[in-house]
Amino acid sequence: YRALLQMQQTGRFSYASVILFERTSVCLEVVRFPALNALQRLAEVTGLPIIFNANIGHVPPKLPFINGTYEHLNVANGKGDMKMCLQR
């Protein structure tokens, strides 16, 4: 949470419309501070929607991001889809 808060304070999310987290096999729990609490606090601080446990990253099933593309996300009722475009 501290690393994410530092990113927010240095303006890393200034142009973001959403924050997307991959599915992970690493335990994200810290004693008495579950990962979900950190994400909820991050959403409050940034005012951005948070998507977590997405099928991207290093843990199957995984969808690769193509470097240099723009992603368009649609999320509703806990489900989502993503379209990658080379142009805006």
Tab-separated table of N, CA, C and O in Angstrom:
chain	number	residue	atom	x	y	z
A	1	TYR	N	0.828	-1.179	0.000
A	1	TYR	CA	0.000	0.000	0.000
A	1	TYR	C	0.878	1.251	0.000
A	1	TYR	O	0.590	2.205	-0.697
A	2	ARG	N	1.955	1.207	0.756
A	2	ARG	CA	2.835	2.390	0.793
A	2	ARG	C	3.441	2.686	-0.569
A	2	ARG	O	3.553	3.842	-0.967
A	3	ALA	N	3.830	1.648	-1.297
A	3	ALA	CA	4.384	1.851	-2.643
A	3	ALA	C	3.331	2.448	-3.573
A	3	ALA	O	3.622	3.360	-4.354
A	4	LEU	N	2.096	1.964	-3.492
A	4	LEU	CA	1.017	2.500	-4.324
A	4	LEU	C	0.688	3.933	-3.945
A	4	LEU	O	0.440	4.780	-4.803
A	5	LEU	N	0.689	4.218	-2.647
A	5	LEU	CA	0.424	5.579	-2.182
A	5	LEU	C	1.516	6.533	-2.656
A	5	LEU	O	1.233	7.656	-3.075
A	6	GLN	N	2.756	6.083	-2.643
A	6	GLN	CA	3.855	6.905	-3.140
A	6	GLN	C	3.675	7.180	-4.633
A	6	GLN	O	3.907	8.293	-5.097
A	7	MET	N	3.240	6.169	-5.389
A	7	MET	CA	2.988	6.371	-6.812
A	7	MET	C	1.901	7.428	-7.007
A	7	MET	O	2.009	8.280	-7.883
A	8	GLN	N	0.860	7.389	-6.185
A	8	GLN	CA	-0.220	8.367	-6.285
A	8	GLN	C	0.291	9.765	-5.949
A	8	GLN	O	0.000	10.735	-6.645
A	9	GLN	N	1.096	9.879	-4.911
A	9	GLN	CA	1.591	11.178	-4.470
A	9	GLN	C	2.584	11.797	-5.457
A	9	GLN	O	2.753	13.011	-5.477
A	10	THR	N	3.220	10.989	-6.266
A	10	THR	CA	4.156	11.516	-7.268
A	10	THR	C	3.497	11.705	-8.627
A	10	THR	O	4.176	11.972	-9.610
A	11	GLY	N	2.169	11.542	-8.678
A	11	GLY	CA	1.439	11.848	-9.897
A	11	GLY	C	1.366	10.736	-10.920
A	11	GLY	O	0.968	10.969	-12.068
A	12	ARG	N	1.714	9.522	-10.552
A	12	ARG	CA	1.718	8.413	-11.514
A	12	ARG	C	0.325	8.071	-12.045
A	12	ARG	O	0.195	7.501	-13.106
A	13	PHE	N	-0.718	8.413	-11.295
A	13	PHE	CA	-2.075	8.091	-11.713
A	13	PHE	C	-2.811	9.309	-12.268
A	13	PHE	O	-4.018	9.260	-12.486
A	14	SER	N	-2.106	10.387	-12.532
A	14	SER	CA	-2.729	11.638	-12.971
A	14	SER	C	-3.548	11.483	-14.249
A	14	SER	O	-4.586	12.120	-14.398
A	15	TYR	N	-3.090	10.679	-15.168
A	15	TYR	CA	-3.785	10.521	-16.447
A	15	TYR	C	-4.517	9.183	-16.544
A	15	TYR	O	-4.989	8.817	-17.612
A	16	ALA	N	-4.610	8.475	-15.444
A	16	ALA	CA	-5.257	7.162	-15.439
A	16	ALA	C	-6.767	7.308	-15.312
A	16	ALA	O	-7.271	8.252	-14.701
A	17	SER	N	-7.480	6.361	-15.897
A	17	SER	CA	-8.927	6.316	-15.726
A	17	SER	C	-9.337	5.080	-14.937
A	17	SER	O	-10.472	4.959	-14.507
A	18	VAL	N	-8.400	4.162	-14.729
A	18	VAL	CA	-8.624	2.942	-13.956
A	18	VAL	C	-7.262	2.397	-13.543
A	18	VAL	O	-6.252	2.698	-14.182
A	19	ILE	N	-7.229	1.616	-12.475
A	19	ILE	CA	-6.001	0.926	-12.073
A	19	ILE	C	-6.292	-0.567	-12.158
A	19	ILE	O	-7.256	-1.056	-11.570
A	20	LEU	N	-5.458	-1.295	-12.891
A	20	LEU	CA	-5.674	-2.704	-13.192
A	20	LEU	C	-4.572	-3.533	-12.556
A	20	LEU	O	-3.388	-3.266	-12.763
A	21	PHE	N	-4.957	-4.541	-11.770
A	21	PHE	CA	-3.999	-5.437	-11.120
A	21	PHE	C	-4.172	-6.844	-11.667
A	21	PHE	O	-5.282	-7.328	-11.843
A	22	GLU	N	-3.052	-7.510	-11.883
A	22	GLU	CA	-3.058	-8.868	-12.411
A	22	GLU	C	-3.425	-9.889	-11.351
A	22	GLU	O	-3.385	-9.623	-10.155
A	23	ARG	N	-3.747	-11.081	-11.840
A	23	ARG	CA	-3.893	-12.244	-10.959
A	23	ARG	C	-2.492	-12.569	-10.455
A	23	ARG	O	-1.527	-12.473	-11.196
A	24	THR	N	-2.374	-12.963	-9.212
A	24	THR	CA	-1.050	-13.250	-8.670
A	24	THR	C	-1.073	-14.527	-7.851
A	24	THR	O	-2.104	-14.891	-7.288
A	25	SER	N	0.054	-15.205	-7.811
A	25	SER	CA	0.184	-16.394	-6.972
A	25	SER	C	0.895	-16.047	-5.668
A	25	SER	O	1.013	-16.876	-4.781
A	26	VAL	N	1.347	-14.811	-5.560
A	26	VAL	CA	2.053	-14.352	-4.370
A	26	VAL	C	1.030	-13.932	-3.321
A	26	VAL	O	0.051	-13.278	-3.627
A	27	CYS	N	1.282	-14.317	-2.105
A	27	CYS	CA	0.384	-13.932	-1.015
A	27	CYS	C	0.520	-12.429	-0.772
A	27	CYS	O	1.611	-11.935	-0.501
A	28	LEU	N	-0.566	-11.701	-0.901
A	28	LEU	CA	-0.530	-10.249	-0.748
A	28	LEU	C	-1.006	-9.793	0.622
A	28	LEU	O	-1.259	-8.619	0.831
A	29	GLU	N	-1.159	-10.713	1.545
A	29	GLU	CA	-1.653	-10.356	2.867
A	29	GLU	C	-0.495	-9.959	3.778
A	29	GLU	O	0.537	-10.594	3.806
A	30	VAL	N	-0.676	-8.875	4.481
A	30	VAL	CA	0.248	-8.466	5.521
A	30	VAL	C	-0.540	-8.585	6.810
A	30	VAL	O	-1.758	-8.434	6.816
A	31	VAL	N	0.120	-8.880	7.899
A	31	VAL	CA	-0.584	-9.102	9.166
A	31	VAL	C	-1.597	-7.986	9.415
A	31	VAL	O	-1.247	-6.807	9.434
A	32	ARG	N	-2.847	-8.361	9.539
A	32	ARG	CA	-3.973	-7.472	9.831
A	32	ARG	C	-4.178	-6.380	8.776
A	32	ARG	O	-4.792	-5.362	9.061
A	33	PHE	N	-3.646	-6.578	7.578
A	33	PHE	CA	-3.857	-5.607	6.500
A	33	PHE	C	-3.977	-6.349	5.171
A	33	PHE	O	-3.024	-6.448	4.413
A	34	PRO	N	-5.168	-6.908	4.918
A	34	PRO	CA	-5.363	-7.669	3.674
A	34	PRO	C	-5.181	-6.797	2.435
A	34	PRO	O	-5.396	-5.585	2.461
A	35	ALA	N	-4.817	-7.436	1.335
A	35	ALA	CA	-4.604	-6.733	0.076
A	35	ALA	C	-5.851	-5.986	-0.362
A	35	ALA	O	-5.768	-4.885	-0.908
A	36	LEU	N	-7.030	-6.556	-0.118
A	36	LEU	CA	-8.273	-5.899	-0.507
A	36	LEU	C	-8.439	-4.557	0.213
A	36	LEU	O	-8.902	-3.589	-0.377
A	37	ASN	N	-8.018	-4.484	1.459
A	37	ASN	CA	-8.065	-3.207	2.187
A	37	ASN	C	-7.165	-2.166	1.534
A	37	ASN	O	-7.526	-0.993	1.423
A	38	ALA	N	-5.989	-2.585	1.092
A	38	ALA	CA	-5.066	-1.667	0.424
A	38	ALA	C	-5.684	-1.145	-0.867
A	38	ALA	O	-5.591	0.049	-1.170
A	39	LEU	N	-6.341	-2.021	-1.622
A	39	LEU	CA	-6.961	-1.597	-2.876
A	39	LEU	C	-8.139	-0.665	-2.633
A	39	LEU	O	-8.333	0.310	-3.371
A	40	GLN	N	-8.918	-0.928	-1.594
A	40	GLN	CA	-10.030	-0.045	-1.251
A	40	GLN	C	-9.519	1.336	-0.854
A	40	GLN	O	-10.059	2.355	-1.270
A	41	ARG	N	-8.459	1.377	-0.070
A	41	ARG	CA	-7.873	2.668	0.315
A	41	ARG	C	-7.308	3.405	-0.892
A	41	ARG	O	-7.435	4.613	-1.007
A	42	LEU	N	-6.675	2.672	-1.793
A	42	LEU	CA	-6.128	3.278	-3.003
A	42	LEU	C	-7.249	3.884	-3.847
A	42	LEU	O	-7.115	4.989	-4.370
A	43	ALA	N	-8.368	3.185	-3.956
A	43	ALA	CA	-9.521	3.708	-4.705
A	43	ALA	C	-10.035	4.996	-4.069
A	43	ALA	O	-10.374	5.953	-4.769
A	44	GLU	N	-10.080	5.044	-2.753
A	44	GLU	CA	-10.536	6.251	-2.057
A	44	GLU	C	-9.588	7.420	-2.287
A	44	GLU	O	-10.016	8.538	-2.541
A	45	VAL	N	-8.296	7.161	-2.205
A	45	VAL	CA	-7.288	8.217	-2.335
A	45	VAL	C	-7.226	8.756	-3.763
A	45	VAL	O	-7.129	9.953	-3.980
A	46	THR	N	-7.290	7.866	-4.748
A	46	THR	CA	-7.143	8.288	-6.141
A	46	THR	C	-8.463	8.680	-6.789
A	46	THR	O	-8.471	9.415	-7.773
A	47	GLY	N	-9.569	8.160	-6.264
A	47	GLY	CA	-10.866	8.394	-6.897
A	47	GLY	C	-11.039	7.579	-8.170
A	47	GLY	O	-11.936	7.847	-8.965
A	48	LEU	N	-10.183	6.576	-8.373
A	48	LEU	CA	-10.222	5.745	-9.581
A	48	LEU	C	-10.822	4.378	-9.273
A	48	LEU	O	-10.632	3.848	-8.180
A	49	PRO	N	-11.510	3.788	-10.243
A	49	PRO	CA	-11.955	2.409	-10.053
A	49	PRO	C	-10.757	1.465	-10.084
A	49	PRO	O	-9.779	1.716	-10.782
A	50	ILE	N	-10.853	0.399	-9.326
A	50	ILE	CA	-9.789	-0.592	-9.233
A	50	ILE	C	-10.313	-1.915	-9.790
A	50	ILE	O	-11.388	-2.373	-9.400
A	51	ILE	N	-9.565	-2.517	-10.691
A	51	ILE	CA	-9.859	-3.859	-11.181
A	51	ILE	C	-8.716	-4.744	-10.703
A	51	ILE	O	-7.550	-4.434	-10.924
A	52	PHE	N	-9.057	-5.837	-10.023
A	52	PHE	CA	-7.999	-6.723	-9.537
A	52	PHE	C	-8.320	-8.166	-9.899
A	52	PHE	O	-9.442	-8.491	-10.259
A	53	ASN	N	-7.291	-8.996	-9.815
A	53	ASN	CA	-7.398	-10.411	-10.148
A	53	ASN	C	-7.722	-10.610	-11.628
A	53	ASN	O	-8.431	-11.530	-12.004
A	54	ALA	N	-7.196	-9.726	-12.466
A	54	ALA	CA	-7.441	-9.799	-13.905
A	54	ALA	C	-6.562	-10.874	-14.548
A	54	ALA	O	-5.475	-11.172	-14.058
A	55	ASN	N	-7.033	-11.441	-15.640
A	55	ASN	CA	-6.304	-12.497	-16.352
A	55	ASN	C	-5.191	-11.919	-17.212
A	55	ASN	O	-5.169	-12.065	-18.427
A	56	ILE	N	-4.274	-11.239	-16.571
A	56	ILE	CA	-3.091	-10.684	-17.224
A	56	ILE	C	-1.893	-11.011	-16.356
A	56	ILE	O	-2.050	-11.453	-15.224
A	57	GLY	N	-0.720	-10.776	-16.854
A	57	GLY	CA	0.467	-10.923	-16.029
A	57	GLY	C	1.168	-12.251	-16.178
A	57	GLY	O	1.332	-12.756	-17.275
A	58	HIS	N	1.542	-12.851	-15.038
A	58	HIS	CA	2.410	-14.017	-15.047
A	58	HIS	C	1.727	-15.323	-14.674
A	58	HIS	O	2.320	-16.382	-14.773
A	59	VAL	N	0.479	-15.279	-14.204
A	59	VAL	CA	-0.211	-16.480	-13.746
A	59	VAL	C	-1.314	-16.837	-14.731
A	59	VAL	O	-2.159	-16.007	-15.029
A	60	PRO	N	-1.320	-18.070	-15.272
A	60	PRO	CA	-2.370	-18.451	-16.225
A	60	PRO	C	-3.744	-18.459	-15.551
A	60	PRO	O	-3.825	-18.717	-14.367
A	61	PRO	N	-4.811	-18.234	-16.314
A	61	PRO	CA	-4.806	-17.806	-17.703
A	61	PRO	C	-4.367	-16.359	-17.800
A	61	PRO	O	-4.701	-15.544	-16.935
A	62	LYS	N	-3.621	-16.040	-18.822
A	62	LYS	CA	-3.051	-14.695	-18.908
A	62	LYS	C	-3.190	-14.129	-20.306
A	62	LYS	O	-3.048	-14.832	-21.299
A	63	LEU	N	-3.462	-12.858	-20.381
A	63	LEU	CA	-3.573	-12.144	-21.643
A	63	LEU	C	-2.385	-11.195	-21.724
A	63	LEU	O	-2.186	-10.373	-20.819
A	64	PRO	N	-1.560	-11.305	-22.743
A	64	PRO	CA	-0.408	-10.408	-22.834
A	64	PRO	C	-0.824	-9.011	-23.286
A	64	PRO	O	-1.787	-8.847	-24.027
A	65	PHE	N	-0.121	-8.023	-22.811
A	65	PHE	CA	-0.270	-6.660	-23.301
A	65	PHE	C	0.771	-6.456	-24.390
A	65	PHE	O	1.930	-6.804	-24.214
A	66	ILE	N	0.388	-5.878	-25.491
A	66	ILE	CA	1.328	-5.587	-26.563
A	66	ILE	C	1.890	-4.197	-26.313
A	66	ILE	O	1.137	-3.234	-26.150
A	67	ASN	N	3.199	-4.088	-26.257
A	67	ASN	CA	3.851	-2.820	-25.963
A	67	ASN	C	3.460	-1.758	-26.984
A	67	ASN	O	3.532	-1.986	-28.185
A	68	GLY	N	3.002	-0.612	-26.504
A	68	GLY	CA	2.649	0.493	-27.380
A	68	GLY	C	1.175	0.566	-27.742
A	68	GLY	O	0.764	1.455	-28.471
A	69	THR	N	0.375	-0.364	-27.238
A	69	THR	CA	-1.048	-0.331	-27.554
A	69	THR	C	-1.827	0.457	-26.500
A	69	THR	O	-1.347	0.702	-25.399
A	70	TYR	N	-3.034	0.839	-26.859
A	70	TYR	CA	-3.981	1.450	-25.938
A	70	TYR	C	-5.043	0.404	-25.634
A	70	TYR	O	-5.518	-0.276	-26.540
A	71	GLU	N	-5.392	0.273	-24.371
A	71	GLU	CA	-6.389	-0.705	-23.980
A	71	GLU	C	-7.708	-0.004	-23.656
A	71	GLU	O	-7.713	1.040	-23.010
A	72	HIS	N	-8.787	-0.598	-24.097
A	72	HIS	CA	-10.130	-0.112	-23.786
A	72	HIS	C	-10.812	-1.194	-22.964
A	72	HIS	O	-10.974	-2.325	-23.432
A	73	LEU	N	-11.177	-0.856	-21.720
A	73	LEU	CA	-11.789	-1.820	-20.811
A	73	LEU	C	-13.270	-1.542	-20.662
A	73	LEU	O	-13.685	-0.387	-20.543
A	74	ASN	N	-14.050	-2.606	-20.633
A	74	ASN	CA	-15.462	-2.532	-20.295
A	74	ASN	C	-15.688	-3.494	-19.142
A	74	ASN	O	-15.382	-4.677	-19.265
A	75	VAL	N	-16.209	-2.976	-18.032
A	75	VAL	CA	-16.418	-3.801	-16.854
A	75	VAL	C	-17.829	-3.572	-16.340
A	75	VAL	O	-18.271	-2.432	-16.221
A	76	ALA	N	-18.510	-4.675	-16.034
A	76	ALA	CA	-19.842	-4.599	-15.442
A	76	ALA	C	-20.145	-5.905	-14.723
A	76	ALA	O	-19.825	-6.979	-15.223
A	77	ASN	N	-20.718	-5.795	-13.556
A	77	ASN	CA	-21.156	-6.968	-12.784
A	77	ASN	C	-20.047	-7.988	-12.556
A	77	ASN	O	-20.258	-9.185	-12.658
A	78	GLY	N	-18.846	-7.504	-12.277
A	78	GLY	CA	-17.732	-8.388	-11.982
A	78	GLY	C	-17.100	-9.061	-13.181
A	78	GLY	O	-16.218	-9.884	-13.028
A	79	LYS	N	-17.524	-8.727	-14.368
A	79	LYS	CA	-16.960	-9.297	-15.594
A	79	LYS	C	-16.447	-8.164	-16.463
A	79	LYS	O	-16.926	-7.034	-16.381
A	80	GLY	N	-15.487	-8.458	-17.316
A	80	GLY	CA	-14.970	-7.409	-18.169
A	80	GLY	C	-14.382	-7.947	-19.455
A	80	GLY	O	-14.152	-9.135	-19.606
A	81	ASP	N	-14.185	-7.044	-20.378
A	81	ASP	CA	-13.477	-7.385	-21.596
A	81	ASP	C	-12.547	-6.233	-21.948
A	81	ASP	O	-12.740	-5.110	-21.518
A	82	MET	N	-11.517	-6.562	-22.713
A	82	MET	CA	-10.513	-5.575	-23.048
A	82	MET	C	-10.217	-5.658	-24.539
A	82	MET	O	-10.123	-6.745	-25.107
A	83	LYS	N	-10.079	-4.496	-25.166
A	83	LYS	CA	-9.719	-4.427	-26.579
A	83	LYS	C	-8.430	-3.630	-26.681
A	83	LYS	O	-8.309	-2.546	-26.098
A	84	MET	N	-7.453	-4.154	-27.423
A	84	MET	CA	-6.189	-3.464	-27.632
A	84	MET	C	-6.197	-2.810	-28.997
A	84	MET	O	-6.618	-3.424	-29.975
A	85	CYS	N	-5.737	-1.562	-29.050
A	85	CYS	CA	-5.677	-0.813	-30.308
A	85	CYS	C	-4.300	-0.190	-30.456
A	85	CYS	O	-3.709	0.238	-29.480
A	86	LEU	N	-3.810	-0.148	-31.684
A	86	LEU	CA	-2.525	0.505	-31.931
A	86	LEU	C	-2.681	2.017	-32.056
A	86	LEU	O	-1.720	2.749	-31.970
A	87	GLN	N	-3.896	2.493	-32.266
A	87	GLN	CA	-4.170	3.926	-32.361
A	87	GLN	C	-5.238	4.285	-31.357
A	87	GLN	O	-6.040	3.460	-30.971
A	88	ARG	N	-5.271	5.536	-30.960
A	88	ARG	CA	-6.296	5.988	-30.024
A	88	ARG	C	-7.574	6.076	-30.704
A	88	ARG	O	-8.438	6.140	-31.133
